[in-house]
Coordinates of C-alpha atoms in Angstrom, one line a residue:
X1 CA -7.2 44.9 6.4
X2 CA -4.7 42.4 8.4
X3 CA -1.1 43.7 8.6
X4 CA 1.7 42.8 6.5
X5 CA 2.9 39.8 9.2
X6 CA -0.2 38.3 9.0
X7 CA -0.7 38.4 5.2
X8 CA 2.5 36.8 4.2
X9 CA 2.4 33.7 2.1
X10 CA 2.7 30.9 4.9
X11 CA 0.1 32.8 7.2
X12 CA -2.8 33.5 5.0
X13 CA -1.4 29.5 2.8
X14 CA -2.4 28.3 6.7
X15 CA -6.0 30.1 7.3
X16 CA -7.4 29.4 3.5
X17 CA -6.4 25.5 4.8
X18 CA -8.6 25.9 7.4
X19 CA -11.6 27.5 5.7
X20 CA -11.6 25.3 2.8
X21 CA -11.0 22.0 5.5
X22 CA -14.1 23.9 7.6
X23 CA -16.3 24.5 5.0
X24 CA -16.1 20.9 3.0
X25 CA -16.7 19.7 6.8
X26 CA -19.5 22.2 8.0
X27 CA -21.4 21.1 4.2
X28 CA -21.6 17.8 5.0
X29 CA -19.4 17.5 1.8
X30 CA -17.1 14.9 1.5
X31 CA -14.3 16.0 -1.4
X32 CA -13.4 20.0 -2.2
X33 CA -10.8 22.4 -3.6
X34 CA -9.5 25.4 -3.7
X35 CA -8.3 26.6 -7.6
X36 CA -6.0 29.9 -7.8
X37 CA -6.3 31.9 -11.2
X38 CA -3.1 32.6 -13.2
X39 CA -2.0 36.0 -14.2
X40 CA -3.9 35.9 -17.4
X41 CA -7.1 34.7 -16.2
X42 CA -6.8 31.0 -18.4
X43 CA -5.3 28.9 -16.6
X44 CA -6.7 27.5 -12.8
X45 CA -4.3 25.8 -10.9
X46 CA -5.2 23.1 -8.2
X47 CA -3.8 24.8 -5.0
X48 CA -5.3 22.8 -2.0
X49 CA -7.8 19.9 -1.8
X50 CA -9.5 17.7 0.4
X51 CA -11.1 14.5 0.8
X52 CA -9.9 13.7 -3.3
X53 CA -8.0 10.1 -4.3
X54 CA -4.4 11.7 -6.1
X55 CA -5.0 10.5 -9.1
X56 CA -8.0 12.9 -9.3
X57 CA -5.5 15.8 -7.9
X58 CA -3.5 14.7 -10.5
X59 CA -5.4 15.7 -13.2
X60 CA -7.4 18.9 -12.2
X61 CA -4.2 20.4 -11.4
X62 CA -3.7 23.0 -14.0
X63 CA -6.7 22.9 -16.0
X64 CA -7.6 25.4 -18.6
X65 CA -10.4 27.9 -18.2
X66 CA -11.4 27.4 -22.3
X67 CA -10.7 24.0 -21.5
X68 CA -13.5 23.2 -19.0
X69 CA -16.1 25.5 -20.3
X70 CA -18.7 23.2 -19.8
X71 CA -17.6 22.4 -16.3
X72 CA -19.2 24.3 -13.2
X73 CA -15.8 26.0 -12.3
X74 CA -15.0 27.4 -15.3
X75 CA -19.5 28.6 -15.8
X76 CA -18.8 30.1 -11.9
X77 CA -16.2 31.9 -13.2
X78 CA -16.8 33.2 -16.5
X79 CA -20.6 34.5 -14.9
X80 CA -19.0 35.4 -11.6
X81 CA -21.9 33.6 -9.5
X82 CA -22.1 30.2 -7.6
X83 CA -23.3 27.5 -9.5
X84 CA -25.6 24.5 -7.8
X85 CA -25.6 21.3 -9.2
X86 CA -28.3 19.3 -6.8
X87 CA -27.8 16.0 -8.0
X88 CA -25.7 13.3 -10.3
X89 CA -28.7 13.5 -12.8
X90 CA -29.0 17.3 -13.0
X91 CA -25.4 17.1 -13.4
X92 CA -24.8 14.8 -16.1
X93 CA -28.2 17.0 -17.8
X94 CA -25.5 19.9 -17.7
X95 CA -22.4 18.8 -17.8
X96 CA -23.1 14.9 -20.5
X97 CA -19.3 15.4 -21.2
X98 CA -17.8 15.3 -18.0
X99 CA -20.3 13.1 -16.8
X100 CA -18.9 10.4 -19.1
X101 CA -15.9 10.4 -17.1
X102 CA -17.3 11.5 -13.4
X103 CA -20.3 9.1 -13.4
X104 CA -19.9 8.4 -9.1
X105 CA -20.4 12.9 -8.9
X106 CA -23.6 13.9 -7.1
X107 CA -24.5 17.6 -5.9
X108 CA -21.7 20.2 -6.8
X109 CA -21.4 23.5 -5.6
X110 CA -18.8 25.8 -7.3
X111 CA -18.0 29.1 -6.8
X112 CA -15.9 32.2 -7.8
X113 CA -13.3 34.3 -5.5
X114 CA -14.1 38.0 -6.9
X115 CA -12.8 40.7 -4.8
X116 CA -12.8 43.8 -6.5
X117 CA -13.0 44.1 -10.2
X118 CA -10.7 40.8 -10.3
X119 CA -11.5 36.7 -10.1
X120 CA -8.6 35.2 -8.4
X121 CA -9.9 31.8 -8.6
X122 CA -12.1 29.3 -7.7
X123 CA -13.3 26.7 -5.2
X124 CA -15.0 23.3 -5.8
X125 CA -17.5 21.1 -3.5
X126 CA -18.1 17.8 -4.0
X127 CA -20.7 15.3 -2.5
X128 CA -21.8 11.9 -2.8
X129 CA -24.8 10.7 -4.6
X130 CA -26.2 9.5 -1.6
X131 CA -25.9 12.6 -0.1
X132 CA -28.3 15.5 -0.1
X133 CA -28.1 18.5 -2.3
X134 CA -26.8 21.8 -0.2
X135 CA -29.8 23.2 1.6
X136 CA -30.1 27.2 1.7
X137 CA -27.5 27.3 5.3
X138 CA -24.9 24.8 3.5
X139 CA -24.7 27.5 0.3
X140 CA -24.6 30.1 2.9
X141 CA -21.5 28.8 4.3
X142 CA -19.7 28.2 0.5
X143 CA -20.3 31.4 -0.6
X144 CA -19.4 33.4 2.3
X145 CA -16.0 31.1 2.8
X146 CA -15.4 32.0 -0.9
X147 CA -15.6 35.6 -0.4
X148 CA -13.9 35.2 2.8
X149 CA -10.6 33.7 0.5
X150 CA -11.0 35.8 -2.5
X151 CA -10.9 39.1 0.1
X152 CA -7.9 37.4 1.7
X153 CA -6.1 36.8 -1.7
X154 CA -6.7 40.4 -2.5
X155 CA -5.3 41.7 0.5
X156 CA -2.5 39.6 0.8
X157 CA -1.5 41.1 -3.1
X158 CA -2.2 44.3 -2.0
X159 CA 0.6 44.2 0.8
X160 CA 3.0 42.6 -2.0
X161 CA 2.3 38.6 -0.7
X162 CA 0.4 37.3 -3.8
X163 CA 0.0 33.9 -2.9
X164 CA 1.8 31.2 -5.4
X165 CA 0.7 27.7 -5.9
X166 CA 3.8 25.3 -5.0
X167 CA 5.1 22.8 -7.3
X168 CA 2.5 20.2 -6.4
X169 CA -1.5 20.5 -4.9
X170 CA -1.4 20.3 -1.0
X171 CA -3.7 17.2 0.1
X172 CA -4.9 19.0 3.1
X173 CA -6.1 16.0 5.9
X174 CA -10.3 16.2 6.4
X175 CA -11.6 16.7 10.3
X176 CA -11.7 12.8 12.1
X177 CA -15.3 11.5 11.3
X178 CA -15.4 9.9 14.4
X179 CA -13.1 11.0 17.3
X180 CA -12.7 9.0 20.3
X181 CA -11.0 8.5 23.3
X182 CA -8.0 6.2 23.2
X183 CA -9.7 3.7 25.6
X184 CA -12.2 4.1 22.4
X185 CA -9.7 2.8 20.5
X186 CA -8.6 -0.1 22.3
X187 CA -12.1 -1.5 22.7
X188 CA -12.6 -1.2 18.5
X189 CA -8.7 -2.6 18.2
X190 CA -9.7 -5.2 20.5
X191 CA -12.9 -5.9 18.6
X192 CA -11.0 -6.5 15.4
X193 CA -8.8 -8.7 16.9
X194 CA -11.7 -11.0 17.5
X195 CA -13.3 -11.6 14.3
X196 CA -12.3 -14.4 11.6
X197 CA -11.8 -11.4 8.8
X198 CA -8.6 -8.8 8.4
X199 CA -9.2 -4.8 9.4
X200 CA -7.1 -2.2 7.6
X201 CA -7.8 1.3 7.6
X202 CA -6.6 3.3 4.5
X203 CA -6.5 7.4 4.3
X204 CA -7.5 9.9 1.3
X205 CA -3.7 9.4 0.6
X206 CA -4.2 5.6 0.3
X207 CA -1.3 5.0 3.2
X208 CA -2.0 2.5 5.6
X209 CA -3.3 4.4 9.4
X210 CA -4.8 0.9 10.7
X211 CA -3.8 -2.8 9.9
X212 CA -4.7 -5.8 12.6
X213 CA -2.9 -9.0 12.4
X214 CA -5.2 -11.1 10.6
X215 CA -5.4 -8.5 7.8
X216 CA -1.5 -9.0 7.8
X217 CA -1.6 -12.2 7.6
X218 CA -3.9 -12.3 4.9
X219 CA -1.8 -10.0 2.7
X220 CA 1.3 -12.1 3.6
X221 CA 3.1 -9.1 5.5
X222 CA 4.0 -7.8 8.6
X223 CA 2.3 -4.4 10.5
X224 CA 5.4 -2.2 10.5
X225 CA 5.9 -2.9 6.7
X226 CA 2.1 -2.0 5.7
X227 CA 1.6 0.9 8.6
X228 CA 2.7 4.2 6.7
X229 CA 2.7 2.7 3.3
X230 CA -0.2 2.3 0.6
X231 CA -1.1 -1.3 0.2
X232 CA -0.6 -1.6 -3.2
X233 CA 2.9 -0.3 -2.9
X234 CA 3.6 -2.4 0.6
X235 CA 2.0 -5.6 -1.1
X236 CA 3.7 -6.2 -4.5
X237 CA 0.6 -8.3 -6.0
X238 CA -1.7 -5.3 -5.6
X239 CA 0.3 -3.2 -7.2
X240 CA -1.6 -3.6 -10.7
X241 CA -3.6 -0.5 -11.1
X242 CA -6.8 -2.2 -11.3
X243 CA -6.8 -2.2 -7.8
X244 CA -5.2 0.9 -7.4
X245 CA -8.4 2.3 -8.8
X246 CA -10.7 0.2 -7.6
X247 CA -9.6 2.5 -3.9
X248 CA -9.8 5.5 -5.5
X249 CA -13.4 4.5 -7.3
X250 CA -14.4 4.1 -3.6
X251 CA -13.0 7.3 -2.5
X252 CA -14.3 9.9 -5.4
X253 CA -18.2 7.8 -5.3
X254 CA -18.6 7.4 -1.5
X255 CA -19.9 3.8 -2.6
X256 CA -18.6 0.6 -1.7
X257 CA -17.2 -1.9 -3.8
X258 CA -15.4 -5.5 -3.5
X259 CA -13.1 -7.6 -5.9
X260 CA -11.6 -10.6 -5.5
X261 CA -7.5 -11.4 -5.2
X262 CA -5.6 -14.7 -5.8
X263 CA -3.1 -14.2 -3.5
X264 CA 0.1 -16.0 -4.6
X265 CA 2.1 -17.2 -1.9
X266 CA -0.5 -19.2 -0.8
X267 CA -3.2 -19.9 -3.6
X268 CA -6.2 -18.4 -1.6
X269 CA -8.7 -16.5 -3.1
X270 CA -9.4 -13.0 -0.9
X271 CA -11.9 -10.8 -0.9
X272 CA -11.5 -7.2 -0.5
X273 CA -14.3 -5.0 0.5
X274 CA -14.2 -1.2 0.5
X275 CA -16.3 1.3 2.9
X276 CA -15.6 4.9 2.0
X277 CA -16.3 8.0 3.9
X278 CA -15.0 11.4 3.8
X279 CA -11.5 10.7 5.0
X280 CA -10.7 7.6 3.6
X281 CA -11.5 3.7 3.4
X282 CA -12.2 1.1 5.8
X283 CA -10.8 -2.5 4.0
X284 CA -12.0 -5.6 5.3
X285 CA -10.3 -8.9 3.8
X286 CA -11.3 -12.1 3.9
X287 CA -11.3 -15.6 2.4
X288 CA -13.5 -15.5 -0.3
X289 CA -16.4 -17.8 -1.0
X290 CA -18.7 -19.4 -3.2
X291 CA -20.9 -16.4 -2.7
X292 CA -18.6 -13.9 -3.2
X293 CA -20.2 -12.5 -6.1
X294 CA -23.3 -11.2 -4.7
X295 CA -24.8 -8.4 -7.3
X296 CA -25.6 -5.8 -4.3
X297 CA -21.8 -6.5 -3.0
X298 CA -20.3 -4.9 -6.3
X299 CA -21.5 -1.1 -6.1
X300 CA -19.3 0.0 -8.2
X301 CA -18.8 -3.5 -9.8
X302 CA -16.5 -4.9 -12.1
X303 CA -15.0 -3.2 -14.9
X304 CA -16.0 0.6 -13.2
X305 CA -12.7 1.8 -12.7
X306 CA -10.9 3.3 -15.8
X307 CA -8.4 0.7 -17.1
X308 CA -4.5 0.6 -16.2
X309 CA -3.6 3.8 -17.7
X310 CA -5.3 5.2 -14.8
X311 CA -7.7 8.0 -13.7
X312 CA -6.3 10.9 -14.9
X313 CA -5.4 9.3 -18.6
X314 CA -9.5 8.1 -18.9
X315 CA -9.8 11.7 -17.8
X316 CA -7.5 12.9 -20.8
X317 CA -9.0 10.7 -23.4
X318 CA -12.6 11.6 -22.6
X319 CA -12.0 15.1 -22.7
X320 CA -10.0 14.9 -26.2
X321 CA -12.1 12.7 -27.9
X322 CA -15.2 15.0 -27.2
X323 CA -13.1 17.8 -28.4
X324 CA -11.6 16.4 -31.4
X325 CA -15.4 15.9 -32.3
X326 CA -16.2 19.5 -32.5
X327 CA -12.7 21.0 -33.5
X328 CA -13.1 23.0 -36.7
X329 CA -9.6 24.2 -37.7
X330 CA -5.9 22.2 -37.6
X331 CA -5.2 24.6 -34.6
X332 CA -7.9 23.8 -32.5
X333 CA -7.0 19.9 -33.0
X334 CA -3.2 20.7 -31.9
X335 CA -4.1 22.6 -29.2
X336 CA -6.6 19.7 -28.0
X337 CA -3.6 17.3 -28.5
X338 CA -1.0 19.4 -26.5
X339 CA -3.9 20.1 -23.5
X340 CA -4.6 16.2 -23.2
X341 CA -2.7 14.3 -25.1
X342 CA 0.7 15.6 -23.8
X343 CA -0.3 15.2 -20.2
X344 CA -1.7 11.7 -21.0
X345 CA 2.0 10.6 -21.9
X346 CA 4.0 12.8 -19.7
X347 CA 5.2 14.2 -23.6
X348 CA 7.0 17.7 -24.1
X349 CA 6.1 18.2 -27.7
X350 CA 3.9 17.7 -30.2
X351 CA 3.9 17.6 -34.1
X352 CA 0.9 16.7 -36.7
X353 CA 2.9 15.8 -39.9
X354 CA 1.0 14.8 -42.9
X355 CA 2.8 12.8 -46.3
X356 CA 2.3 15.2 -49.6
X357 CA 4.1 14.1 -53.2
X358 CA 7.0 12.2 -51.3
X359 CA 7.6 14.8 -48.8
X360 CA 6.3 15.4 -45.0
X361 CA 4.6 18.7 -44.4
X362 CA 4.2 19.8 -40.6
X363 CA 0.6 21.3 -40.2
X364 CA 0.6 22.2 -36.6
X365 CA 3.0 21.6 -33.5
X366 CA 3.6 22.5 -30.1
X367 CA 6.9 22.7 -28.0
X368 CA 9.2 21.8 -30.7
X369 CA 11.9 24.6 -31.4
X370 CA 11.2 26.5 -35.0
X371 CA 14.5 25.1 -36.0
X372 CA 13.6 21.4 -35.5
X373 CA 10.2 22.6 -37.4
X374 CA 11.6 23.5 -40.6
X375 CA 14.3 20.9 -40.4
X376 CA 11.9 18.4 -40.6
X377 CA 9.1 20.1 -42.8
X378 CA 9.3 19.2 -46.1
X379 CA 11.5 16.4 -45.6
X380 CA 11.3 13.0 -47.9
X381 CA 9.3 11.3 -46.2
X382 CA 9.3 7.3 -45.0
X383 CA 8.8 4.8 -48.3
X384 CA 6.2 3.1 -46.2
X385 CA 4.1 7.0 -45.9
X386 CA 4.4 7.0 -49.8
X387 CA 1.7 6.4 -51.5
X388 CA 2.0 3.7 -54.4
X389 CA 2.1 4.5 -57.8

């Protein structure tokens, strides 16, 4: 066992970092994350992640155990074993629900942290579907790295430094794909600077690492205002979600995919083009053409990003409407309601009311006071929820 020092929360925060950042890399992966149990064992909360668009981090952040039983994490933990998923078809055989709304997922690997008699989470790899399923080393490495954490968790515990989630998932930063030598560098900037279309390098964060002067140009700004910033927040007519999610489509399928922009100021049509790899997207811009439209250019294609709600709210919806299908009892439909709905709308509360002779009768509610519950149950209801006659 490590000493107290080097089990405190910072220390061992900083070496599960690495492993998780190690192991996506060593897998040829190009997303994972590591999920830390509650007290309580139903409720997994998003701790650390790499390689995932936010709005995905957004919504796996504190998902329920009962709430994702047909979901790899939650069949890892409930059987204590690794689960392999080799391929997007073998997943969406297993998993049709969350396949509706993770159509871009290929191979999955997902496995438990047991040390002891006790799960203490969870951790998640993702690849592309272009990629090859784990081969016999690569599931060597996951399940190893998860014992690794889970026997680090423990320990850490043991010496009274259980390790907490913070307020928000860390986004940890994936290894460079390609490092190089800054004369490296200055030959690609230079070769950038010489062709007719714009260059701009975007991160898993979506903030701007790269820009070149014609890509400034283009989007009608200057470098220091796009470096550091995400376009659609540096550029005010990209900020429609659309495009938002059309980067983090990219991101979360490893494909590429293009749309076109009309960019005001100056009436020209662009075209924006998205590469992805495992630590973010290469963006070329360009004046579009009569051509544009190419089918093999859209690989994602038009209309494949969730609307402007945004990822996390398709999310939501998908995973509420399947439920509502097989809810049996008024509590199971609230309790649906208050896992999706709630998040969904950024809501607090929750009430089903239902109009009976005149009056409104609360069947079911969550995060309303019992107070504000029987002031309004059995209340005279609206004229317009009477019912004529």
């Amino acid at each position: 066992m490590a000493s107290g020092k080097e089990l405190r929360p910072a220390a061992v925060q900083e070496l599960l970092d690495q492993i998780v950042a190690r192991t996506v890399a060593g897998m040829g992966a190009h997303a994972g994350a590591l999920f830390l149990l509650e007290p309580g064992g139903e409720v997994l909360v998003l701790d650390a992640s790499v390689g995932m668009p936010t709005g995905f981090v957004s919504l796996l952040r504190r998902p329920q155990v009962a709430g994702i039983a047909d979901s790899p994490l939650a069949e890892a933990i409930l059987q204590r074993r690794p689960v392999w998923v080799d391929s997007g078809e073998e997943f969406a055989r297993r998993y049709p629900q969350l396949a509706l709304t993770f159509p871009f997922v290929g191979a999955v690997a997902a496995a438990p942290l047991v040390a002891g008699s006790r799960v203490w989470g969870a951790m998640l790899v993702l690849f592309s579907q272009e990629s090859p399923a784990p081969d016999a080393r690569a599931q060597g490495r996951f399940t190893t790295a998860a014992r690794c954490i889970a026997v680090l968790l423990r320990d850490a515990a043991e010496a009274g430094h259980s390790l907490q989630p913070g307020l928000a998932a860390r986004l940890l930063p994936p290894a460079p794909a390609h490092p190089s030598a800054p004369a490296h560098s200055q030959a690609a900037a230079d070769f950038t600077a010489a062709l007719p279309e714009g260059a701009c390098r975007l991160d898993v964060r979506g903030r701007t690492t790269f820009v070149d002067h014609t890509a400034a140009d283009l989007l009608g700004e200057s470098i220091p205002h796009l470096l550091g910033a995400r376009v659609w927040e540096a550029v005010p007519w990209l900020s429609p979600a659309p495009y938002r999610l059309r980067y983090q489509a990219a991101l979360a399928s490893q494909l590429p995919t293009s749309y076109t922009v009309n960019q005001p100021r100056t009436g020209r049509e662009l075209l924006f083009q998205l590469y992805p790899d495992r630590t973010g997207v290469s963006l070329r811009i360009s004046a579009a053409t009569d051509t544009t439209h190419s089918p093999d250019e859209l690989a994602v294609g038009a209309g494949a990003a969730p609307g402007p709600a945004g990822l996390d709210a398709h999310y939501h919806m998908m995973r509420l409407s399947g439920g509502l299908a097989a809810a049996a009892s008024v509590d199971a439909v609230v309790d649906l309601v208050a896992g999706h709905l709630l998040v969904t709308l950024h809501a607090q509360a929750f009430a089903l009311l239902v109009a009976e002779a005149g009056r409104v009768r609360v069947v079911g509610h969550h995060g309303f006071s019992p107070e504000l519950v029987d002031l309004v149950d059995h209340a005279p209801s609206p004229p317009a929820c009477r019912s004529p006659g």
